[in-house]
Amino acid sequence: MIDEAGKTSKFIVYRSAGADFCTGRDRGTNVRPKEALDYKDSSEDVFGFYDSFRRSPIPVIGVVQGRALGMGSAVAALCDITIACDDARFALTEMANRTLPTIAMSGLIDRVGRKGITYLTYTALEVDAPTALAYGIVSLVVPKADVEAALARVISAIGSEPLPAIHATKEYIGIALDLDVRSATAYAKNLHATVRSEEHTSELQSH
């Protein structure tokens, strides 16, 4: 779904219809999980899902309300822009359920700093939306009554941009953050020249 949307759309809105964003793999402490190695094959679907956010050529906008636990916190972080209601709660619950947390951690590893990801992983405690903002899981925290207006502003801003610029920006963010400063600057120069090349100029000017 995410891969296909990038071919024709300028953005994706990812949200839940229920009271909680996603309760992930939180199965309670009374359930004895399998050994970590037993999850290896079945986890490929989860890793593929995470990768779809990173490889999407257009930004994914997340809207989080209620609980975002385990995989829910990972998905919230993987969205390019994440708007959180002020009632949102975030936690990595895997350790509390005696499950190796590295799958969920892989979704946070390039989003959340060391202090934040270590606290979330080892304690399995919930943090509030302002703390998630400080950690880098979300982009913006708004009162629940204002979330639709906040989303509309983001959608309007991105929707007004030409598609080649949106694609180029997402590509740069996805690659340049792993480069040293000199390489990232050179990549920016080359990408800027490509997007403003003759084949794209007319589309850029027509919007």
mmCIF file of N, CA and C in Angstrom, residues 27-137:
data_model
loop_
_atom_site.group_PDB
_atom_site.id
_atom_site.type_symbol
_atom_site.label_atom_id
_atom_site.label_comp_id
_atom_site.label_asym_id
_atom_site.label_seq_id
_atom_site.Cartn_x
_atom_site.Cartn_y
_atom_site.Cartn_z
ATOM 1 N N ARG A 27 1.177 -8.289 24.802
ATOM 2 C CA ARG A 27 0.291 -9.429 25.023
ATOM 3 C C ARG A 27 0.096 -9.772 26.495
ATOM 4 N N GLY A 28 0.603 -8.893 27.351
ATOM 5 C CA GLY A 28 0.418 -9.134 28.775
ATOM 6 C C GLY A 28 1.520 -10.016 29.335
ATOM 7 N N THR A 29 1.773 -9.905 30.626
ATOM 8 C CA THR A 29 2.887 -10.629 31.242
ATOM 9 C C THR A 29 2.566 -12.091 31.533
ATOM 10 N N ASN A 30 1.317 -12.502 31.350
ATOM 11 C CA ASN A 30 0.949 -13.882 31.653
ATOM 12 C C ASN A 30 1.149 -14.820 30.468
ATOM 13 N N VAL A 31 1.525 -14.247 29.324
ATOM 14 C CA VAL A 31 1.722 -15.066 28.129
ATOM 15 C C VAL A 31 3.211 -15.332 27.969
ATOM 16 N N ARG A 32 3.572 -16.574 27.876
ATOM 17 C CA ARG A 32 4.985 -16.938 27.723
ATOM 18 C C ARG A 32 5.351 -16.902 26.241
ATOM 19 N N PRO A 33 6.211 -15.974 25.819
ATOM 20 C CA PRO A 33 6.567 -15.884 24.406
ATOM 21 C C PRO A 33 7.516 -16.994 23.991
ATOM 22 N N LYS A 34 7.649 -17.180 22.691
ATOM 23 C CA LYS A 34 8.619 -18.122 22.158
ATOM 24 C C LYS A 34 10.026 -17.560 22.345
ATOM 25 N N GLU A 35 11.024 -18.407 22.114
ATOM 26 C CA GLU A 35 12.392 -17.917 22.104
ATOM 27 C C GLU A 35 12.579 -16.959 20.934
ATOM 28 N N ALA A 36 13.539 -16.053 21.093
ATOM 29 C CA ALA A 36 13.737 -15.021 20.077
ATOM 30 C C ALA A 36 14.011 -15.607 18.694
ATOM 31 N N LEU A 37 14.787 -16.716 18.646
ATOM 32 C CA LEU A 37 15.132 -17.298 17.348
ATOM 33 C C LEU A 37 13.906 -17.847 16.617
ATOM 34 N N ASP A 38 12.865 -18.207 17.382
ATOM 35 C CA ASP A 38 11.646 -18.714 16.747
ATOM 36 C C ASP A 38 10.906 -17.638 15.971
ATOM 37 N N TYR A 39 11.229 -16.386 16.284
ATOM 38 C CA TYR A 39 10.561 -15.281 15.611
ATOM 39 C C TYR A 39 11.277 -14.864 14.327
ATOM 40 N N LYS A 40 12.446 -15.419 14.080
ATOM 41 C CA LYS A 40 13.282 -14.911 12.992
ATOM 42 C C LYS A 40 12.568 -14.899 11.650
ATOM 43 N N ASP A 41 11.969 -16.023 11.281
ATOM 44 C CA ASP A 41 11.302 -16.096 9.982
ATOM 45 C C ASP A 41 10.044 -15.226 9.935
ATOM 46 N N SER A 42 9.243 -15.296 10.983
ATOM 47 C CA SER A 42 7.990 -14.544 10.984
ATOM 48 C C SER A 42 8.218 -13.040 11.083
ATOM 49 N N SER A 43 9.382 -12.630 11.569
ATOM 50 C CA SER A 43 9.652 -11.205 11.732
ATOM 51 C C SER A 43 9.967 -10.506 10.419
ATOM 52 N N GLU A 44 10.225 -11.266 9.360
ATOM 53 C CA GLU A 44 10.566 -10.637 8.091
ATOM 54 C C GLU A 44 9.450 -9.727 7.587
ATOM 55 N N ASP A 45 8.204 -10.097 7.829
ATOM 56 C CA ASP A 45 7.088 -9.245 7.414
ATOM 57 C C ASP A 45 7.122 -7.909 8.138
ATOM 58 N N VAL A 46 7.485 -7.942 9.418
ATOM 59 C CA VAL A 46 7.549 -6.706 10.190
ATOM 60 C C VAL A 46 8.673 -5.818 9.680
ATOM 61 N N PHE A 47 9.847 -6.413 9.442
ATOM 62 C CA PHE A 47 10.966 -5.626 8.925
ATOM 63 C C PHE A 47 10.630 -5.035 7.550
ATOM 64 N N GLY A 48 9.948 -5.818 6.722
ATOM 65 C CA GLY A 48 9.548 -5.312 5.411
ATOM 66 C C GLY A 48 8.581 -4.147 5.529
ATOM 67 N N PHE A 49 7.678 -4.243 6.500
ATOM 68 C CA PHE A 49 6.731 -3.159 6.743
ATOM 69 C C PHE A 49 7.461 -1.899 7.190
ATOM 70 N N TYR A 50 8.396 -2.027 8.118
ATOM 71 C CA TYR A 50 9.196 -0.883 8.550
ATOM 72 C C TYR A 50 9.940 -0.259 7.373
ATOM 73 N N ASP A 51 10.531 -1.107 6.538
ATOM 74 C CA ASP A 51 11.313 -0.608 5.409
ATOM 75 C C ASP A 51 10.456 0.172 4.419
ATOM 76 N N SER A 52 9.167 -0.171 4.328
ATOM 77 C CA SER A 52 8.297 0.530 3.380
ATOM 78 C C SER A 52 8.156 2.004 3.744
ATOM 79 N N PHE A 53 8.237 2.336 5.028
ATOM 80 C CA PHE A 53 8.194 3.740 5.436
ATOM 81 C C PHE A 53 9.458 4.457 4.990
ATOM 82 N N ARG A 54 10.592 3.781 5.149
ATOM 83 C CA ARG A 54 11.867 4.407 4.796
ATOM 84 C C ARG A 54 12.031 4.552 3.288
ATOM 85 N N ARG A 55 11.563 3.584 2.523
ATOM 86 C CA ARG A 55 11.788 3.643 1.079
ATOM 87 C C ARG A 55 10.670 4.377 0.337
ATOM 88 N N SER A 56 9.601 4.744 1.023
ATOM 89 C CA SER A 56 8.524 5.489 0.373
ATOM 90 C C SER A 56 9.079 6.772 -0.236
ATOM 91 N N PRO A 57 8.777 7.065 -1.514
ATOM 92 C CA PRO A 57 9.294 8.277 -2.139
ATOM 93 C C PRO A 57 8.556 9.538 -1.705
ATOM 94 N N ILE A 58 7.482 9.385 -0.947
ATOM 95 C CA ILE A 58 6.713 10.531 -0.458
ATOM 96 C C ILE A 58 6.618 10.456 1.062
ATOM 97 N N PRO A 59 6.401 11.588 1.723
ATOM 98 C CA PRO A 59 6.340 11.573 3.185
ATOM 99 C C PRO A 59 5.099 10.866 3.714
ATOM 100 N N VAL A 60 5.288 10.141 4.802
ATOM 101 C CA VAL A 60 4.182 9.498 5.509
ATOM 102 C C VAL A 60 3.894 10.336 6.758
ATOM 103 N N ILE A 61 2.646 10.766 6.885
ATOM 104 C CA ILE A 61 2.228 11.607 8.006
ATOM 105 C C ILE A 61 1.454 10.734 8.988
ATOM 106 N N GLY A 62 1.959 10.594 10.186
ATOM 107 C CA GLY A 62 1.292 9.795 11.200
ATOM 108 C C GLY A 62 0.467 10.666 12.134
ATOM 109 N N VAL A 63 -0.670 10.146 12.566
ATOM 110 C CA VAL A 63 -1.507 10.813 13.561
ATOM 111 C C VAL A 63 -1.711 9.822 14.701
ATOM 112 N N VAL A 64 -1.246 10.174 15.889
ATOM 113 C CA VAL A 64 -1.238 9.239 17.012
ATOM 114 C C VAL A 64 -2.148 9.732 18.122
ATOM 115 N N GLN A 65 -3.054 8.864 18.568
ATOM 116 C CA GLN A 65 -3.861 9.126 19.742
ATOM 117 C C GLN A 65 -3.853 7.895 20.633
ATOM 118 N N GLY A 66 -4.097 8.079 21.923
ATOM 119 C CA GLY A 66 -4.111 6.934 22.825
ATOM 120 C C GLY A 66 -2.746 6.287 22.935
ATOM 121 N N ARG A 67 -2.741 4.964 23.003
ATOM 122 C CA ARG A 67 -1.499 4.220 23.222
ATOM 123 C C ARG A 67 -0.811 3.848 21.911
ATOM 124 N N ALA A 68 0.501 3.983 21.915
ATOM 125 C CA ALA A 68 1.358 3.510 20.824
ATOM 126 C C ALA A 68 2.428 2.652 21.477
ATOM 127 N N LEU A 69 2.176 1.345 21.534
ATOM 128 C CA LEU A 69 3.025 0.434 22.294
ATOM 129 C C LEU A 69 3.818 -0.484 21.360
ATOM 130 N N GLY A 70 5.057 -0.761 21.725
ATOM 131 C CA GLY A 70 5.873 -1.677 20.937
ATOM 132 C C GLY A 70 5.966 -1.245 19.491
ATOM 133 N N MET A 71 5.422 -2.058 18.609
ATOM 134 C CA MET A 71 5.402 -1.738 17.187
ATOM 135 C C MET A 71 4.735 -0.395 16.935
ATOM 136 N N GLY A 72 3.765 -0.040 17.764
ATOM 137 C CA GLY A 72 3.084 1.243 17.610
ATOM 138 C C GLY A 72 4.034 2.414 17.764
ATOM 139 N N SER A 73 4.943 2.343 18.747
ATOM 140 C CA SER A 73 5.949 3.397 18.914
ATOM 141 C C SER A 73 6.915 3.423 17.732
ATOM 142 N N ALA A 74 7.277 2.232 17.240
ATOM 143 C CA ALA A 74 8.181 2.153 16.089
ATOM 144 C C ALA A 74 7.554 2.798 14.862
ATOM 145 N N VAL A 75 6.291 2.498 14.603
ATOM 146 C CA VAL A 75 5.612 3.064 13.436
ATOM 147 C C VAL A 75 5.456 4.577 13.577
ATOM 148 N N ALA A 76 5.129 5.031 14.787
ATOM 149 C CA ALA A 76 5.018 6.472 15.013
ATOM 150 C C ALA A 76 6.334 7.170 14.683
ATOM 151 N N ALA A 77 7.447 6.557 15.069
ATOM 152 C CA ALA A 77 8.761 7.133 14.787
ATOM 153 C C ALA A 77 9.115 7.048 13.311
ATOM 154 N N LEU A 78 8.686 5.987 12.651
ATOM 155 C CA LEU A 78 9.027 5.789 11.239
ATOM 156 C C LEU A 78 8.302 6.756 10.312
ATOM 157 N N CYS A 79 7.152 7.250 10.715
ATOM 158 C CA CYS A 79 6.467 8.250 9.898
ATOM 159 C C CYS A 79 7.372 9.476 9.764
ATOM 160 N N ASP A 80 7.355 10.096 8.609
ATOM 161 C CA ASP A 80 8.236 11.249 8.375
ATOM 162 C C ASP A 80 7.819 12.448 9.221
ATOM 163 N N ILE A 81 6.538 12.637 9.361
ATOM 164 C CA ILE A 81 5.982 13.672 10.224
ATOM 165 C C ILE A 81 4.934 12.993 11.099
ATOM 166 N N THR A 82 5.019 13.177 12.406
ATOM 167 C CA THR A 82 4.076 12.535 13.308
ATOM 168 C C THR A 82 3.431 13.571 14.214
ATOM 169 N N ILE A 83 2.114 13.671 14.121
ATOM 170 C CA ILE A 83 1.336 14.560 14.973
ATOM 171 C C ILE A 83 0.737 13.710 16.085
ATOM 172 N N ALA A 84 1.022 14.071 17.317
ATOM 173 C CA ALA A 84 0.514 13.311 18.446
ATOM 174 C C ALA A 84 -0.498 14.131 19.230
ATOM 175 N N CYS A 85 -1.612 13.500 19.574
ATOM 176 C CA CYS A 85 -2.560 14.124 20.490
ATOM 177 C C CYS A 85 -1.910 14.206 21.875
ATOM 178 N N ASP A 86 -2.342 15.151 22.666
ATOM 179 C CA ASP A 86 -1.719 15.313 23.972
ATOM 180 C C ASP A 86 -2.042 14.180 24.944
ATOM 181 N N ASP A 87 -2.969 13.294 24.545
ATOM 182 C CA ASP A 87 -3.257 12.132 25.396
ATOM 183 C C ASP A 87 -2.467 10.898 24.987
ATOM 184 N N ALA A 88 -1.614 11.011 23.973
ATOM 185 C CA ALA A 88 -0.884 9.850 23.460
ATOM 186 C C ALA A 88 0.154 9.368 24.475
ATOM 187 N N ARG A 89 0.339 8.053 24.492
ATOM 188 C CA ARG A 89 1.328 7.420 25.363
ATOM 189 C C ARG A 89 2.167 6.455 24.528
ATOM 190 N N PHE A 90 3.444 6.378 24.855
ATOM 191 C CA PHE A 90 4.375 5.589 24.067
ATOM 192 C C PHE A 90 5.190 4.680 24.986
ATOM 193 N N ALA A 91 5.445 3.460 24.515
ATOM 194 C CA ALA A 91 6.257 2.528 25.298
ATOM 195 C C ALA A 91 6.756 1.391 24.421
ATOM 196 N N LEU A 92 7.928 0.875 24.763
ATOM 197 C CA LEU A 92 8.406 -0.385 24.199
ATOM 198 C C LEU A 92 8.196 -1.438 25.280
ATOM 199 N N THR A 93 7.213 -2.279 25.099
ATOM 200 C CA THR A 93 6.787 -3.208 26.156
ATOM 201 C C THR A 93 7.423 -4.597 26.071
ATOM 202 N N GLU A 94 8.287 -4.799 25.079
ATOM 203 C CA GLU A 94 8.798 -6.142 24.821
ATOM 204 C C GLU A 94 9.557 -6.745 26.006
ATOM 205 N N MET A 95 10.433 -5.970 26.627
ATOM 206 C CA MET A 95 11.237 -6.503 27.728
ATOM 207 C C MET A 95 10.357 -6.951 28.893
ATOM 208 N N ALA A 96 9.278 -6.224 29.149
ATOM 209 C CA ALA A 96 8.364 -6.588 30.231
ATOM 210 C C ALA A 96 7.654 -7.904 29.942
ATOM 211 N N ASN A 97 7.534 -8.250 28.668
ATOM 212 C CA ASN A 97 6.891 -9.494 28.258
ATOM 213 C C ASN A 97 7.903 -10.578 27.909
ATOM 214 N N ARG A 98 9.162 -10.347 28.323
ATOM 215 C CA ARG A 98 10.227 -11.323 28.096
ATOM 216 C C ARG A 98 10.416 -11.638 26.607
ATOM 217 N N THR A 99 10.335 -10.590 25.811
ATOM 218 C CA THR A 99 10.550 -10.703 24.366
ATOM 219 C C THR A 99 11.722 -9.816 23.982
ATOM 220 N N LEU A 100 12.640 -10.322 23.167
ATOM 221 C CA LEU A 100 13.757 -9.513 22.703
ATOM 222 C C LEU A 100 13.213 -8.284 21.966
ATOM 223 N N PRO A 101 13.633 -7.073 22.336
ATOM 224 C CA PRO A 101 13.014 -5.863 21.797
ATOM 225 C C PRO A 101 13.622 -5.327 20.517
ATOM 226 N N THR A 102 14.533 -6.064 19.912
ATOM 227 C CA THR A 102 15.304 -5.488 18.810
ATOM 228 C C THR A 102 14.481 -5.199 17.560
ATOM 229 N N ILE A 103 13.360 -5.892 17.355
ATOM 230 C CA ILE A 103 12.533 -5.593 16.184
ATOM 231 C C ILE A 103 11.963 -4.186 16.296
ATOM 232 N N ALA A 104 11.312 -3.891 17.407
ATOM 233 C CA ALA A 104 10.767 -2.545 17.603
ATOM 234 C C ALA A 104 11.887 -1.507 17.642
ATOM 235 N N MET A 105 12.999 -1.853 18.278
ATOM 236 C CA MET A 105 14.124 -0.920 18.358
ATOM 237 C C MET A 105 14.649 -0.542 16.971
ATOM 238 N N SER A 106 14.585 -1.474 16.030
ATOM 239 C CA SER A 106 15.086 -1.192 14.682
ATOM 240 C C SER A 106 14.297 -0.084 14.000
ATOM 241 N N GLY A 107 13.037 0.088 14.411
ATOM 242 C CA GLY A 107 12.249 1.177 13.860
ATOM 243 C C GLY A 107 12.601 2.524 14.446
ATOM 244 N N LEU A 108 13.235 2.510 15.609
ATOM 245 C CA LEU A 108 13.593 3.744 16.306
ATOM 246 C C LEU A 108 15.043 4.138 16.121
ATOM 247 N N ILE A 109 15.868 3.210 15.664
ATOM 248 C CA ILE A 109 17.311 3.349 15.774
ATOM 249 C C ILE A 109 17.855 4.572 15.046
ATOM 250 N N ASP A 110 17.225 5.006 13.956
ATOM 251 C CA ASP A 110 17.679 6.199 13.238
ATOM 252 C C ASP A 110 16.780 7.399 13.510
ATOM 253 N N ARG A 111 15.922 7.288 14.531
ATOM 254 C CA ARG A 111 15.015 8.376 14.871
ATOM 255 C C ARG A 111 15.242 8.905 16.279
ATOM 256 N N VAL A 112 15.552 8.014 17.211
ATOM 257 C CA VAL A 112 15.596 8.337 18.632
ATOM 258 C C VAL A 112 17.030 8.265 19.139
ATOM 259 N N GLY A 113 17.411 9.201 19.985
ATOM 260 C CA GLY A 113 18.752 9.224 20.538
ATOM 261 C C GLY A 113 18.986 8.094 21.524
ATOM 262 N N ARG A 114 20.248 7.914 21.887
ATOM 263 C CA ARG A 114 20.648 6.801 22.742
ATOM 264 C C ARG A 114 19.941 6.813 24.096
ATOM 265 N N LYS A 115 19.851 7.971 24.735
ATOM 266 C CA LYS A 115 19.234 8.054 26.055
ATOM 267 C C LYS A 115 17.766 7.649 25.996
ATOM 268 N N GLY A 116 17.073 8.143 24.980
ATOM 269 C CA GLY A 116 15.654 7.838 24.863
ATOM 270 C C GLY A 116 15.385 6.372 24.575
ATOM 271 N N ILE A 117 16.102 5.816 23.604
ATOM 272 C CA ILE A 117 15.843 4.430 23.222
ATOM 273 C C ILE A 117 16.263 3.471 24.342
ATOM 274 N N THR A 118 17.309 3.818 25.092
ATOM 275 C CA THR A 118 17.724 2.972 26.206
ATOM 276 C C THR A 118 16.683 2.980 27.324
ATOM 277 N N TYR A 119 16.162 4.164 27.637
ATOM 278 C CA TYR A 119 15.133 4.255 28.682
ATOM 279 C C TYR A 119 13.887 3.479 28.274
ATOM 280 N N LEU A 120 13.421 3.685 27.074
ATOM 281 C CA LEU A 120 12.211 3.004 26.604
ATOM 282 C C LEU A 120 12.398 1.491 26.612
ATOM 283 N N THR A 121 13.558 1.032 26.172
ATOM 284 C CA THR A 121 13.788 -0.398 26.033
ATOM 285 C C THR A 121 13.896 -1.103 27.384
ATOM 286 N N TYR A 122 14.738 -0.592 28.262
ATOM 287 C CA TYR A 122 14.996 -1.301 29.507
ATOM 288 C C TYR A 122 13.879 -1.161 30.537
ATOM 289 N N THR A 123 13.188 -0.034 30.554
ATOM 290 C CA THR A 123 12.142 0.149 31.568
ATOM 291 C C THR A 123 10.797 -0.388 31.127
ATOM 292 N N ALA A 124 10.507 -0.365 29.816
ATOM 293 C CA ALA A 124 9.190 -0.735 29.269
ATOM 294 C C ALA A 124 8.085 0.157 29.825
ATOM 295 N N LEU A 125 8.451 1.313 30.374
ATOM 296 C CA LEU A 125 7.473 2.234 30.945
ATOM 297 C C LEU A 125 6.922 3.179 29.877
ATOM 298 N N GLU A 126 5.684 3.607 30.074
ATOM 299 C CA GLU A 126 5.069 4.552 29.152
ATOM 300 C C GLU A 126 5.614 5.959 29.383
ATOM 301 N N VAL A 127 5.758 6.692 28.285
ATOM 302 C CA VAL A 127 6.099 8.114 28.362
ATOM 303 C C VAL A 127 4.986 8.903 27.686
ATOM 304 N N ASP A 128 4.833 10.159 28.095
ATOM 305 C CA ASP A 128 3.770 10.976 27.527
ATOM 306 C C ASP A 128 4.206 11.599 26.203
ATOM 307 N N ALA A 129 3.280 12.298 25.562
ATOM 308 C CA ALA A 129 3.557 12.863 24.240
ATOM 309 C C ALA A 129 4.678 13.902 24.259
ATOM 310 N N PRO A 130 4.741 14.818 25.243
ATOM 311 C CA PRO A 130 5.871 15.757 25.257
ATOM 312 C C PRO A 130 7.229 15.060 25.371
ATOM 313 N N THR A 131 7.285 13.960 26.135
ATOM 314 C CA THR A 131 8.547 13.219 26.236
ATOM 315 C C THR A 131 8.875 12.556 24.905
ATOM 316 N N ALA A 132 7.856 12.002 24.239
ATOM 317 C CA ALA A 132 8.071 11.408 22.916
ATOM 318 C C ALA A 132 8.556 12.454 21.925
ATOM 319 N N LEU A 133 8.078 13.675 22.062
ATOM 320 C CA LEU A 133 8.548 14.769 21.214
ATOM 321 C C LEU A 133 10.019 15.051 21.483
ATOM 322 N N ALA A 134 10.389 15.092 22.749
ATOM 323 C CA ALA A 134 11.787 15.336 23.104
ATOM 324 C C ALA A 134 12.697 14.212 22.625
ATOM 325 N N TYR A 135 12.192 12.980 22.642
ATOM 326 C CA TYR A 135 12.978 11.842 22.180
ATOM 327 C C TYR A 135 13.127 11.800 20.657
ATOM 328 N N GLY A 136 12.197 12.404 19.925
ATOM 329 C CA GLY A 136 12.235 12.354 18.472
ATOM 330 C C GLY A 136 11.273 11.362 17.855
ATOM 331 N N ILE A 137 10.375 10.812 18.660
ATOM 332 C CA ILE A 137 9.374 9.879 18.128
ATOM 333 C C ILE A 137 8.297 10.619 17.352
#
